[in-house]
XYZ file of N, CA and C in Angstrom:
615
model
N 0.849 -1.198 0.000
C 0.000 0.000 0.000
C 0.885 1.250 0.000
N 0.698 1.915 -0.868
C 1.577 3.417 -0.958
C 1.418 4.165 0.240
N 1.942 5.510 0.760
C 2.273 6.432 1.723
C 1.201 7.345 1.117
N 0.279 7.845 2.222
C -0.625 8.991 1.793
C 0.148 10.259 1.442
N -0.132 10.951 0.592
C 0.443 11.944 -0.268
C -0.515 13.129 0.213
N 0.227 14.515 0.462
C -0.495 15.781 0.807
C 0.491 17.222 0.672
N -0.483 17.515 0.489
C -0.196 18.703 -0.737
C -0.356 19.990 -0.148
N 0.328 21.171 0.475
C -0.045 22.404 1.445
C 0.352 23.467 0.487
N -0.834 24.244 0.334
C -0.832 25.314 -0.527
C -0.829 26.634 0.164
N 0.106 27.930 0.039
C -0.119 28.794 0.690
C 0.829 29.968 0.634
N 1.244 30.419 1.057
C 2.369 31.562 1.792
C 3.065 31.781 2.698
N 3.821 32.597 3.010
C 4.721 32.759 4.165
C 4.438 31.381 5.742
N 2.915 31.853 5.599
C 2.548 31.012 6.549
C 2.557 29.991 6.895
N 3.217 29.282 5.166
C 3.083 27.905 5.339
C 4.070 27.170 4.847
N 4.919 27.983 4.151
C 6.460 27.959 4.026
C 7.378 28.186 4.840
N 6.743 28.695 5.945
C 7.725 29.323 7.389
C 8.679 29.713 7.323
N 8.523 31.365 6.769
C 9.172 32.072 6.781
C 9.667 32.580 7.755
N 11.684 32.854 7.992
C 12.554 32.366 9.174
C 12.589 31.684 9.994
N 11.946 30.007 9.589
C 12.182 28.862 10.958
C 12.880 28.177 9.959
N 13.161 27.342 10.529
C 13.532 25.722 9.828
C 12.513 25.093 9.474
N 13.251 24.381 7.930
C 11.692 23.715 7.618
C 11.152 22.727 7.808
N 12.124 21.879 9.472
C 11.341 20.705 9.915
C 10.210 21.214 11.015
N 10.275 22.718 11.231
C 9.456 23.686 12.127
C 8.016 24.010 11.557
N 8.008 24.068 10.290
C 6.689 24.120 9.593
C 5.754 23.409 10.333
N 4.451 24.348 10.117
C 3.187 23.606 10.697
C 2.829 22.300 9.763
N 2.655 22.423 8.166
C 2.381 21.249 7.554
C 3.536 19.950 7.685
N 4.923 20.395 8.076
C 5.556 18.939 8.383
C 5.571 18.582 9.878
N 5.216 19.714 10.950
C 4.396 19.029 11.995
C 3.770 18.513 12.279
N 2.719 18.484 11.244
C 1.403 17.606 10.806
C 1.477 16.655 10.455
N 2.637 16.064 9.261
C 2.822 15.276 8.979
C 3.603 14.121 10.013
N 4.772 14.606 10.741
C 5.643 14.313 11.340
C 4.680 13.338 12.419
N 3.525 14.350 13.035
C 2.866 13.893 13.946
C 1.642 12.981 13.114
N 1.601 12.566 12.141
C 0.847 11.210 11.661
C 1.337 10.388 11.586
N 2.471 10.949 11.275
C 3.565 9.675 10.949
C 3.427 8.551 12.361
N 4.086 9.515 13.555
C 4.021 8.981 14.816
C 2.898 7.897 15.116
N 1.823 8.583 14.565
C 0.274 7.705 14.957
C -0.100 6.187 13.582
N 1.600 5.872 13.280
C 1.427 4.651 12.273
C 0.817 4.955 11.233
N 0.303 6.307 10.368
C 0.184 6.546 9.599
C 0.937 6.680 8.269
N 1.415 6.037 7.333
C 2.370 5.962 6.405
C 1.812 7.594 5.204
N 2.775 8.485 5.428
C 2.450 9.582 4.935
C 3.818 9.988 4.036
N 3.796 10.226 2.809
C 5.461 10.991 2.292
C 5.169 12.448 2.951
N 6.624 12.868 2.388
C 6.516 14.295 3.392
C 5.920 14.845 2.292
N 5.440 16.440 3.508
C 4.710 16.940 2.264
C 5.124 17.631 0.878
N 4.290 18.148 0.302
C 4.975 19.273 -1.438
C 3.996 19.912 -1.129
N 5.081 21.124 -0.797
C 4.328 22.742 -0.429
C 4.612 23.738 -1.488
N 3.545 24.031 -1.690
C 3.710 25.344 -2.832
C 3.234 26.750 -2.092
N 4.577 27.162 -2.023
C 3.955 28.653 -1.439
C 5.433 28.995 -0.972
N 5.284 30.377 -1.072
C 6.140 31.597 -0.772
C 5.664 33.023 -0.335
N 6.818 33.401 0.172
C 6.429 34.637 1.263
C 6.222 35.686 0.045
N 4.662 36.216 0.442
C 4.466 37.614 -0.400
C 3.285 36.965 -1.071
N 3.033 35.853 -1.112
C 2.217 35.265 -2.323
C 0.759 35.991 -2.142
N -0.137 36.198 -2.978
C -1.766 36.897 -2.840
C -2.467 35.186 -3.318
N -3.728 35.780 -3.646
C -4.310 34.258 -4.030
C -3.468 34.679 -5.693
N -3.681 35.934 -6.300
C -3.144 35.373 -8.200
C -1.857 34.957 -8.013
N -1.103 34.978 -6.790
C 0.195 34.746 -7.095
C 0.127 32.915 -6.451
N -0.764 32.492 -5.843
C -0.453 31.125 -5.536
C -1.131 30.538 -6.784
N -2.189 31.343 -7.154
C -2.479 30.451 -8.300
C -2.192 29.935 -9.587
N -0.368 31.239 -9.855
C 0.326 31.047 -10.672
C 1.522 30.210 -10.365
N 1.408 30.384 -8.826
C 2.676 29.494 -7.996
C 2.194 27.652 -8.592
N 0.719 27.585 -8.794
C 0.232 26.096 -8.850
C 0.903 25.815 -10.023
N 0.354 26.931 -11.412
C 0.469 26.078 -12.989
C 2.320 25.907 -12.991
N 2.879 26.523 -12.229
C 4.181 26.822 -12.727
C 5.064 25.447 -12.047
N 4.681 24.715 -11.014
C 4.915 23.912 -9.886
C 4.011 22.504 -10.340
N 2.967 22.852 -11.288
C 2.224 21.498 -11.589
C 1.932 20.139 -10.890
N 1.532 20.444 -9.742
C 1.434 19.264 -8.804
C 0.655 17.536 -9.223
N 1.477 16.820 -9.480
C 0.493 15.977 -9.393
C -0.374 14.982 -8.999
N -1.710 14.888 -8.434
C -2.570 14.544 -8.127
C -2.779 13.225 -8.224
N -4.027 12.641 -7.690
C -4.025 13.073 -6.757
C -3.564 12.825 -5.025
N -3.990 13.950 -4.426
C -3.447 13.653 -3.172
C -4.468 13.221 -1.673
N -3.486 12.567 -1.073
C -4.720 11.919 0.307
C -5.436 13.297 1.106
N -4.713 14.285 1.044
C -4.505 15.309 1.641
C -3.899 16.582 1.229
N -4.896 17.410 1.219
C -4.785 18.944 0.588
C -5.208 20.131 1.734
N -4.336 21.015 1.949
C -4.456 22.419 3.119
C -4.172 23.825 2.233
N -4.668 24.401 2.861
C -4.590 25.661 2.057
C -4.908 26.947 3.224
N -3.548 27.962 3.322
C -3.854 29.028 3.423
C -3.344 30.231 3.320
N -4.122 31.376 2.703
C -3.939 32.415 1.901
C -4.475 33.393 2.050
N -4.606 34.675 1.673
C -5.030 35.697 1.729
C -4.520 36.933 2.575
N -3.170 36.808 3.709
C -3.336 37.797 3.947
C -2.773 38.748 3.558
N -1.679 38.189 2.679
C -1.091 39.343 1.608
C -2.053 40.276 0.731
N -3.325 39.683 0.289
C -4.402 40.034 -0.420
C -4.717 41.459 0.689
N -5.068 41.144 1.350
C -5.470 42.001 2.664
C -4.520 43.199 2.638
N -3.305 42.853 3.069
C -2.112 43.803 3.015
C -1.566 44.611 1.959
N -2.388 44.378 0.759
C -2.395 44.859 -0.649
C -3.259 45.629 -0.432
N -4.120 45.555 0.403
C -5.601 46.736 -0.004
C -6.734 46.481 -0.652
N -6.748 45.177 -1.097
C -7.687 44.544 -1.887
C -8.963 44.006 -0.708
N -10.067 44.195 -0.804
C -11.136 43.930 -0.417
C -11.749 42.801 -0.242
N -12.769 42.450 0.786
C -12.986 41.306 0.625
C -14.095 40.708 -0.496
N -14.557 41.474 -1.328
C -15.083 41.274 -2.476
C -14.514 40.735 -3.323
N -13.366 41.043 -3.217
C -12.568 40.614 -4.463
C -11.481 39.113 -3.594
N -11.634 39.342 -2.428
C -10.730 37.824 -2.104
C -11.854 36.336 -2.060
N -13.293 36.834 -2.415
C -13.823 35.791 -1.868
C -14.317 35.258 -3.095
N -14.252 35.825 -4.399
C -13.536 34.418 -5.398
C -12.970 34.310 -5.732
N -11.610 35.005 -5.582
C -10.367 34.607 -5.555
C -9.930 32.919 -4.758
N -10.116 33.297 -3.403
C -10.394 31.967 -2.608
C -11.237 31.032 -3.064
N -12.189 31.072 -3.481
C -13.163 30.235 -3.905
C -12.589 29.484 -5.026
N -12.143 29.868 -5.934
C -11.210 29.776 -7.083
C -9.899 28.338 -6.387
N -9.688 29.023 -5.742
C -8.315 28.077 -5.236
C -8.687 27.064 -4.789
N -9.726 27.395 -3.958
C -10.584 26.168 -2.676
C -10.671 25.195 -3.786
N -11.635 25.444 -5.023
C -11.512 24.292 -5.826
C -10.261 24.007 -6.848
N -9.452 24.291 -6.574
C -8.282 23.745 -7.221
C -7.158 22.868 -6.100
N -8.062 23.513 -4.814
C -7.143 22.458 -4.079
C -8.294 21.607 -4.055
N -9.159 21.219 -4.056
C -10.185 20.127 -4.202
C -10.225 19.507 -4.750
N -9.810 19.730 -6.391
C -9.415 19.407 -7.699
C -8.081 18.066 -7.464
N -7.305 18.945 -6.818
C -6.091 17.694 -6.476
C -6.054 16.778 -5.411
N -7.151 16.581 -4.867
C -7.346 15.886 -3.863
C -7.974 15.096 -4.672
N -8.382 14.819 -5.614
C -9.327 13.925 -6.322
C -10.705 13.823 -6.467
N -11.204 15.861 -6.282
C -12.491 15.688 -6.232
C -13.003 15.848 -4.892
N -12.575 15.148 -4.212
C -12.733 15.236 -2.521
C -13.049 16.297 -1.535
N -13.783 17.246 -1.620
C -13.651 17.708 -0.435
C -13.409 17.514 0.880
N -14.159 16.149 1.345
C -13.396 15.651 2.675
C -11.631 15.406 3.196
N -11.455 15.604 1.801
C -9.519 15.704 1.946
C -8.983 16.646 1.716
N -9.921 17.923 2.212
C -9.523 19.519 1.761
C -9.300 19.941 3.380
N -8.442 21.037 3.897
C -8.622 21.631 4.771
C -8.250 22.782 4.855
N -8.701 23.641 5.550
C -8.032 25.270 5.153
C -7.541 26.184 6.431
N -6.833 26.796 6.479
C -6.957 27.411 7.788
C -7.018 28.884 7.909
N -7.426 29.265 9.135
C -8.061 30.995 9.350
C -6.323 31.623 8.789
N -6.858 32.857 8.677
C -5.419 34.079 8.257
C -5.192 34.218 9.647
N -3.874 34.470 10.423
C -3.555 35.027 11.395
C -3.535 36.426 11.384
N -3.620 36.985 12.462
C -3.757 39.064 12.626
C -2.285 39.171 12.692
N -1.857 39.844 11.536
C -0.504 40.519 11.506
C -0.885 41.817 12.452
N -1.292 41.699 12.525
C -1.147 43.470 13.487
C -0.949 43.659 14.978
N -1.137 42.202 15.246
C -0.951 42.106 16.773
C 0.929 41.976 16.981
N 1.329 41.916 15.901
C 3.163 41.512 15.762
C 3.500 42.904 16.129
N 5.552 42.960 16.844
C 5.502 44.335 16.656
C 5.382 45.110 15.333
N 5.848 44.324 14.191
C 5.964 44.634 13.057
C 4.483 45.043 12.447
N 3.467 45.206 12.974
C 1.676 45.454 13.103
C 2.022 46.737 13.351
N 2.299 46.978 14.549
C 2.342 48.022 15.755
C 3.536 49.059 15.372
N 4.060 49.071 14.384
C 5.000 49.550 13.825
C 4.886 49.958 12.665
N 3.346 49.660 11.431
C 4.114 49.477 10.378
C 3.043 51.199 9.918
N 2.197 51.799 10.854
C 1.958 52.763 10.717
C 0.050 52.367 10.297
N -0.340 51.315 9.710
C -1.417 51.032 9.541
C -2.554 51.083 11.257
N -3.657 50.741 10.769
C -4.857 51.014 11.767
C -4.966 49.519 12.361
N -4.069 49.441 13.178
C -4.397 47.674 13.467
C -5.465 47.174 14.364
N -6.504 47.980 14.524
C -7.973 47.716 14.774
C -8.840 47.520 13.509
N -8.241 48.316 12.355
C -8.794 48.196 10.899
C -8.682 46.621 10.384
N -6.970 46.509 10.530
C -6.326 45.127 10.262
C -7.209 43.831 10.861
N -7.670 43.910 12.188
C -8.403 42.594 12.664
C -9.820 43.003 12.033
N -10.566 43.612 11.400
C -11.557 43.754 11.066
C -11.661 43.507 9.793
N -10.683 43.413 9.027
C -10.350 43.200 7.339
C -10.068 41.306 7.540
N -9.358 41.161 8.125
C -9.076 39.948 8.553
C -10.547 38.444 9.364
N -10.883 39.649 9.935
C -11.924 38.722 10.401
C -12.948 38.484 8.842
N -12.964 39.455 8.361
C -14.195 39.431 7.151
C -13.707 38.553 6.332
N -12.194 38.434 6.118
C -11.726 37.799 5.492
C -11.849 36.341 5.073
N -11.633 36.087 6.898
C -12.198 34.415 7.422
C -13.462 34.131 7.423
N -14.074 34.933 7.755
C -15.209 34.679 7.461
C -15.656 34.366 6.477
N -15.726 35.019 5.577
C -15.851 34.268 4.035
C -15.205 33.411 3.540
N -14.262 33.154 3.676
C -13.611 31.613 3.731
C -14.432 30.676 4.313
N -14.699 30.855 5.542
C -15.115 29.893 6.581
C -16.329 29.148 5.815
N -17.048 30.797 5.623
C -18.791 30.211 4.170
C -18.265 29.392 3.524
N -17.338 29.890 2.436
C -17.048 29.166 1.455
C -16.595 27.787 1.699
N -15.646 27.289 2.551
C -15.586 26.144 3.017
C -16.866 25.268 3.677
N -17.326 25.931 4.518
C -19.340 25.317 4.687
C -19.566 24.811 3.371
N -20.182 25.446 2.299
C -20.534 25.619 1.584
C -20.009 24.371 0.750
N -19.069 24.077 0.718
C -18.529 22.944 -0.049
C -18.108 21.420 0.888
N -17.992 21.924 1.718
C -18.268 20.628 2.758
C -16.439 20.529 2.905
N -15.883 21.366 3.315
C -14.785 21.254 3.473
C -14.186 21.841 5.050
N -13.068 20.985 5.451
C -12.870 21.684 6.883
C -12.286 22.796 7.022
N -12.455 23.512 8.210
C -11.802 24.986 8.681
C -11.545 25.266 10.143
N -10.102 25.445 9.804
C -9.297 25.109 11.127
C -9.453 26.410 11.591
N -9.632 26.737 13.087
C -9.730 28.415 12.598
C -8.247 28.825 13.693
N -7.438 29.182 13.498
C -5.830 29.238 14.668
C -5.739 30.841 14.561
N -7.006 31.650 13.843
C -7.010 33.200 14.351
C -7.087 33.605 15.591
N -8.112 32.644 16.864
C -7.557 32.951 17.934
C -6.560 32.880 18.576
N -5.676 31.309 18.532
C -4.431 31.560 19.460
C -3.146 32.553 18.379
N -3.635 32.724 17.142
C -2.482 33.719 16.527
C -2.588 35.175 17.358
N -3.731 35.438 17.702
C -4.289 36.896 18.003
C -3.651 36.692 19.309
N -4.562 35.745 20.020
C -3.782 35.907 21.858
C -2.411 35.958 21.849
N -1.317 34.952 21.185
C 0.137 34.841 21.118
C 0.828 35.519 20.227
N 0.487 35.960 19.081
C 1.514 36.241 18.371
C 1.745 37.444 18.179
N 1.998 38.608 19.433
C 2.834 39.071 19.843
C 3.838 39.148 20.309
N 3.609 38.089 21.334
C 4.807 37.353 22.303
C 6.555 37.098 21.436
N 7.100 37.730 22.261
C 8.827 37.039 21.506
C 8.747 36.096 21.758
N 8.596 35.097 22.021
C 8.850 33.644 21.676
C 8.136 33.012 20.887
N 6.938 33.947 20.661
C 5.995 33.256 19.007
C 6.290 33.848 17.916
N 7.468 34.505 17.871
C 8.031 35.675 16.488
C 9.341 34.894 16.354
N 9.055 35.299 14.989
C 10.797 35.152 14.381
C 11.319 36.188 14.259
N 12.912 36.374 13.652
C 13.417 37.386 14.279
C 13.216 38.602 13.271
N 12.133 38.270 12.559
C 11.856 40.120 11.922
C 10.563 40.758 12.851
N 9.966 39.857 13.701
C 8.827 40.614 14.418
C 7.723 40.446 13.467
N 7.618 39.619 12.277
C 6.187 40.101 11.752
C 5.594 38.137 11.779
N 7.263 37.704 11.113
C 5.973 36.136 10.806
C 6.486 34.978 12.253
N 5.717 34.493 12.053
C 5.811 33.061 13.550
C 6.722 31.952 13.971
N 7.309 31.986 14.861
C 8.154 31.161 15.153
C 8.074 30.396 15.125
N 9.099 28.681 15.617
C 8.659 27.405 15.596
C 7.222 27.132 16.400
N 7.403 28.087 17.375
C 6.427 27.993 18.901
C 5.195 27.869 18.040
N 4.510 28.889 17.616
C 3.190 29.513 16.897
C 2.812 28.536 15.951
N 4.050 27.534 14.851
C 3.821 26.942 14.049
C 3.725 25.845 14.644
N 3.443 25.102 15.860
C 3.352 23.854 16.644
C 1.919 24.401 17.102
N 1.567 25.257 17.581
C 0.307 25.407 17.586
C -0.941 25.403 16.532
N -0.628 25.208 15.781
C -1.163 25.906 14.227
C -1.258 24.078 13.986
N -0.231 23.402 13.642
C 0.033 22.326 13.503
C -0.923 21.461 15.037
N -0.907 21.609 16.128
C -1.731 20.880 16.911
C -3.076 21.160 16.901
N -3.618 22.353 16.384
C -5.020 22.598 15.858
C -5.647 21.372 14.631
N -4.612 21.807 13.930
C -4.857 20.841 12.495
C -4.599 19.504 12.673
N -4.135 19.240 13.494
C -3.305 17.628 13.791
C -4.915 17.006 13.520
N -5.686 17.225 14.492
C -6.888 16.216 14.819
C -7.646 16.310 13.375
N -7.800 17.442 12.797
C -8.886 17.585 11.506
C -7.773 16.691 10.500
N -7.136 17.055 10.498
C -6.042 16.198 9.717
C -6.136 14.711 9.579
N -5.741 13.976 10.557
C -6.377 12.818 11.248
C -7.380 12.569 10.841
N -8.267 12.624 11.274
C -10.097 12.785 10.789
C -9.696 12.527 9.267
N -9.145 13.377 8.589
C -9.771 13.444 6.854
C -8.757 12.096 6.407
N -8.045 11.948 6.797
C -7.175 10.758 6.132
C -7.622 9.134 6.466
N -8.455 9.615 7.662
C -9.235 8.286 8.167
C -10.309 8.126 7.233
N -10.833 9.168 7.151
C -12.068 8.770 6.019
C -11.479 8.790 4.596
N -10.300 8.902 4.144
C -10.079 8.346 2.999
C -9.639 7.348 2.738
């Protein structure tokens, strides 16, 4: 029997930008299935720091993943956000992606999972960067929120790690060392949120 195959689509957030990349939340995830006798390859992450949704969705054709996979995650948007772009315009953008990571799962939504945007503004690099970071959690929440629909909506899971990003990720020990993206700490949390939904979707496949 082959090793379940999974596929993490995203940005900074999920490329872990300044940790190590056995620190990543998606190979925490993995790492920790592995543990539970789950035969999993590691994962193939597409994503880089800066990415919007047009830029992951050019990150896909250019990277050509192929399908399909036991397991598909996805998350995006807050560069979209940090661009100035609206949530009108991110919520079929997202929608767009949602089914292209659905697409490589084999159709599956039950082997889709997505997770909330974290609040950059609670970082010092938030608190610094001259923006309204009461504006920022309010762009952000709308953000998830419509995600969250859109995932309802298709029968897909949604991890939501906007709260412990908001409570912690201020903290120096949940920052890396530019102050804006998350340390190993933050990305073990992120990763123990998802662990169980994770779990869950690979059981039912």
């Amino acid at each position: 029997m082959r090793p379940a195959r999974y596929l993490a689509l995203g940005d900074s957030y999920t490329i872990g930008e300044g940790i190590a990349p056995e620190d990543r939340w998606p190979v925490r995830v993995a790492d920790a299935l592995r543990a539970t006798g789950i035969a999993l390859d590691e994962p193939e992450i597409i994503a880089t720091t800066g990415w919007t949704t047009d830029e992951l969705d050019a990150g896909i054709d250019a990277a050509a993943p192929e399908g399909p996979f036991d397991l598909v995650s996805l998350l995006i948007g807050v560069n979209d956000q940090y661009r100035g772009r609206d949530v009108a315009s991110y919520r079929p953008a997202f929608a767009s992606l949602l089914e292209r990571a659905i697409g490589f799962a084999g159709g599956e939504p039950a082997r889709v999972f997505v997770l909330a945007i974290p609040d950059w503004g609670v970082t010092p690099f938030g608190a610094h960067s001259g923006r309204d970071v009461e504006a920022i959690a309010r762009e952000l929440d709308a953000y998830n929120a419509a995600a969250q629909a859109i995932c309802a909506a298709r029968g897909v899971a949604f991890v939501d790690i906007a709260p412990v990003s908001r409570a912690l990720g201020g903290e120096v020990e949940m920052l890396a060392d530019d102050g804006l993206h998350p340390s190993a700490a933050l990305h073990a949390e992120w990763a123990r949120l998802a662990l169980p939904v994770a779990r869950g979707l690979l059981s039912r496949a």
